[in-house]
Amino acid sequence: MSDTRPPADDHDLTREVPFTAADVVLEERRCLHDGFFRLEALHLRHRLFEGGWSGRMVREVHHRHDAVGVLLYDVERDAVVLIEQFRAGALDDPASPWKLEVVAGLVERGESAAEVARREAMEEAGCEVGELIELHAYYPSPGACDERVTLFCGLVDSRGLGGVHGLDEEHEDIRVHVLPFLRAWELLQAGRLDNAMCLIAFHWLVGERASMRARR
């Protein structure tokens, strides 16, 4: 009979956190750039899984405000509200630097994630949100960035939505699209919804959509 016992170091990850920030020695924090975002060089050492300490290393960290994303979904019409805008980080994208996304924004001091979701829905899509359902909170790229994202699904009435929105002082030029869910899912499958917020939110919605519509 084969031995099916787990290896000795197979920790219960639901209960145990092996290390915390107390297991890191930050020797120096140096600012490399401080503009719309901040870039720092961290000189540090950390504990190792098998004991002892790492050597001194340097890691660059991109500091951002925490962010909120909200997939706007009209249960009655089985439609989603997406926005389209220019994204500097996608400037070298082989197709286009204009991206289809869910409504999103940065958390300002004193704001809750839910407040940001409602504010950004109005600013970017001219849309009032009813019920907010929190999906996940996650780090998009913890190897290089301290940003933490809270993702919601916001229930809306999509009738009359559309046009171009955004704040002039933030140079926003945001076009609103109201799409049947199945059309949006086709776009995702074709690679047009190619950002983490869209992918995570739509994969959540595809699993919950039937039960949400049954309750209407």
Short mmCIF file of C-alpha atoms in Angstrom, two decimals, residues 8-162:
data_model
loop_
_atom_site.label_atom_id
_atom_site.label_comp_id
_atom_site.label_asym_id
_atom_site.label_seq_id
_atom_site.Cartn_x
_atom_site.Cartn_y
_atom_site.Cartn_z
CA ALA A 8 6.05 16.69 7.39
CA ASP A 9 6.24 20.31 6.23
CA ASP A 10 2.75 20.35 4.70
CA HIS A 11 1.39 23.12 6.94
CA ASP A 12 -2.30 23.87 7.34
CA LEU A 13 -2.37 27.13 5.41
CA THR A 14 -5.86 27.96 6.68
CA ARG A 15 -4.58 28.27 10.23
CA GLU A 16 -0.88 29.04 10.15
CA VAL A 17 0.99 32.14 9.03
CA PRO A 18 4.66 31.22 9.22
CA PHE A 19 6.10 34.73 9.04
CA THR A 20 4.92 38.31 9.61
CA ALA A 21 6.41 41.78 9.05
CA ALA A 22 8.31 41.21 12.31
CA ASP A 23 10.44 38.68 10.41
CA VAL A 24 11.83 41.37 8.09
CA VAL A 25 14.68 43.75 8.94
CA LEU A 26 14.32 46.95 6.91
CA GLU A 27 17.78 48.52 6.89
CA GLU A 28 17.10 51.46 4.59
CA ARG A 29 14.18 53.01 2.69
CA ARG A 30 15.20 55.37 -0.12
CA CYS A 31 12.85 57.43 -2.29
CA LEU A 32 13.72 57.16 -6.00
CA HIS A 33 10.77 59.13 -7.39
CA ASP A 34 7.80 60.95 -5.87
CA GLY A 35 5.18 62.02 -8.39
CA PHE A 36 1.66 60.76 -9.07
CA PHE A 37 3.03 57.50 -7.66
CA ARG A 38 6.04 56.93 -5.41
CA LEU A 39 8.94 54.58 -6.09
CA GLU A 40 11.17 53.45 -3.23
CA ALA A 41 14.23 51.23 -2.92
CA LEU A 42 14.10 49.00 0.16
CA HIS A 43 17.28 47.50 1.58
CA LEU A 44 16.27 44.52 3.70
CA ARG A 45 16.83 41.01 5.01
CA HIS A 46 14.19 38.41 5.96
CA ARG A 47 13.94 35.09 7.73
CA LEU A 48 14.20 31.89 5.66
CA PHE A 49 11.84 28.90 5.75
CA GLU A 50 14.67 26.52 6.67
CA GLY A 51 16.12 28.82 9.32
CA GLY A 52 18.50 31.75 9.43
CA TRP A 53 18.35 34.97 7.44
CA SER A 54 18.60 35.98 3.80
CA GLY A 55 21.43 38.09 2.55
CA ARG A 56 20.95 41.85 2.22
CA MET A 57 18.86 42.61 -0.84
CA VAL A 58 17.40 45.62 -2.61
CA ARG A 59 13.81 45.64 -3.84
CA GLU A 60 12.11 48.51 -5.66
CA VAL A 61 8.49 49.01 -4.55
CA HIS A 62 5.88 51.06 -6.39
CA HIS A 63 3.66 52.79 -3.81
CA ARG A 64 0.07 53.47 -4.83
CA HIS A 65 -3.15 54.29 -3.10
CA ASP A 66 -5.33 51.26 -2.54
CA ALA A 67 -7.89 50.81 -5.30
CA VAL A 68 -11.50 49.78 -5.75
CA GLY A 69 -13.14 48.17 -8.76
CA VAL A 70 -16.86 47.62 -9.32
CA LEU A 71 -18.51 45.56 -12.03
CA LEU A 72 -21.85 47.26 -12.72
CA TYR A 73 -24.50 44.63 -13.42
CA ASP A 74 -28.15 45.09 -14.36
CA VAL A 75 -29.89 41.92 -13.14
CA GLU A 76 -33.20 42.76 -14.80
CA ARG A 77 -31.67 43.18 -18.27
CA ASP A 78 -28.73 40.79 -17.83
CA ALA A 79 -26.39 43.56 -18.93
CA VAL A 80 -23.05 44.91 -17.73
CA VAL A 81 -21.73 48.46 -17.81
CA LEU A 82 -18.09 48.77 -18.89
CA ILE A 83 -15.92 51.80 -19.50
CA GLU A 84 -13.28 52.47 -22.15
CA GLN A 85 -10.32 54.81 -21.71
CA PHE A 86 -6.68 55.38 -22.62
CA ARG A 87 -4.17 53.62 -20.33
CA ALA A 88 -0.53 54.77 -20.32
CA GLY A 89 0.67 51.40 -19.01
CA ALA A 90 -0.69 49.76 -22.17
CA LEU A 91 0.98 52.23 -24.55
CA ASP A 92 2.96 49.43 -26.21
CA ASP A 93 -0.02 47.05 -26.42
CA PRO A 94 -0.02 45.53 -29.93
CA ALA A 95 -3.76 46.17 -30.34
CA SER A 96 -4.53 49.44 -28.56
CA PRO A 97 -3.78 51.37 -25.34
CA TRP A 98 -7.53 52.07 -24.99
CA LYS A 99 -8.90 49.42 -22.65
CA LEU A 100 -12.33 48.10 -21.71
CA GLU A 101 -12.57 47.92 -17.94
CA VAL A 102 -14.86 47.92 -14.95
CA VAL A 103 -15.36 51.21 -13.11
CA ALA A 104 -12.45 51.78 -10.72
CA GLY A 105 -10.69 54.41 -8.65
CA LEU A 106 -8.23 55.09 -5.87
CA VAL A 107 -9.11 55.28 -2.19
CA GLU A 108 -8.65 58.74 -0.74
CA ARG A 109 -7.91 59.35 2.93
CA GLY A 110 -10.98 58.77 5.09
CA GLU A 111 -12.96 56.91 2.42
CA SER A 112 -14.27 53.37 2.69
CA ALA A 113 -14.02 51.00 -0.26
CA ALA A 114 -17.81 51.04 -0.67
CA GLU A 115 -17.85 54.86 -0.79
CA VAL A 116 -15.21 54.81 -3.52
CA ALA A 117 -17.23 52.29 -5.54
CA ARG A 118 -20.32 54.50 -5.46
CA ARG A 119 -18.38 57.72 -6.15
CA GLU A 120 -16.50 56.28 -9.10
CA ALA A 121 -19.65 54.75 -10.61
CA MET A 122 -21.17 58.21 -10.73
CA GLU A 123 -18.00 59.99 -11.94
CA GLU A 124 -17.04 57.47 -14.62
CA ALA A 125 -20.40 56.12 -15.75
CA GLY A 126 -23.08 58.53 -14.50
CA CYS A 127 -24.56 55.59 -12.64
CA GLU A 128 -26.13 55.19 -9.21
CA VAL A 129 -25.39 51.86 -7.52
CA GLY A 130 -27.95 49.97 -5.47
CA GLU A 131 -26.72 46.87 -3.67
CA LEU A 132 -22.95 46.38 -3.44
CA ILE A 133 -21.56 42.86 -3.16
CA GLU A 134 -17.92 42.56 -2.09
CA LEU A 135 -16.11 39.88 -4.09
CA HIS A 136 -12.42 39.84 -3.16
CA ALA A 137 -9.58 41.93 -1.78
CA TYR A 138 -6.19 41.15 -3.30
CA TYR A 139 -2.71 42.40 -4.24
CA PRO A 140 -2.40 42.62 -8.07
CA SER A 141 1.40 42.47 -8.06
CA PRO A 142 2.88 42.11 -4.54
CA GLY A 143 6.38 41.50 -5.88
CA ALA A 144 6.61 45.11 -7.00
CA CYS A 145 3.64 47.14 -5.74
CA ASP A 146 1.92 47.73 -2.38
CA GLU A 147 -1.51 48.40 -3.93
CA ARG A 148 -4.41 46.38 -2.54
CA VAL A 149 -7.62 46.15 -4.56
CA THR A 150 -11.14 45.64 -3.23
CA LEU A 151 -13.48 44.36 -5.91
CA PHE A 152 -17.29 44.66 -5.92
CA CYS A 153 -20.28 43.84 -8.05
CA GLY A 154 -22.72 46.74 -8.02
CA LEU A 155 -26.36 46.22 -8.99
CA VAL A 156 -27.68 48.99 -11.25
CA ASP A 157 -30.42 50.04 -13.65
CA SER A 158 -28.59 50.42 -16.96
CA ARG A 159 -31.40 52.19 -18.83
CA GLY A 160 -30.22 55.49 -20.30
CA LEU A 161 -26.55 54.96 -19.49
CA GLY A 162 -23.88 55.80 -22.05
#
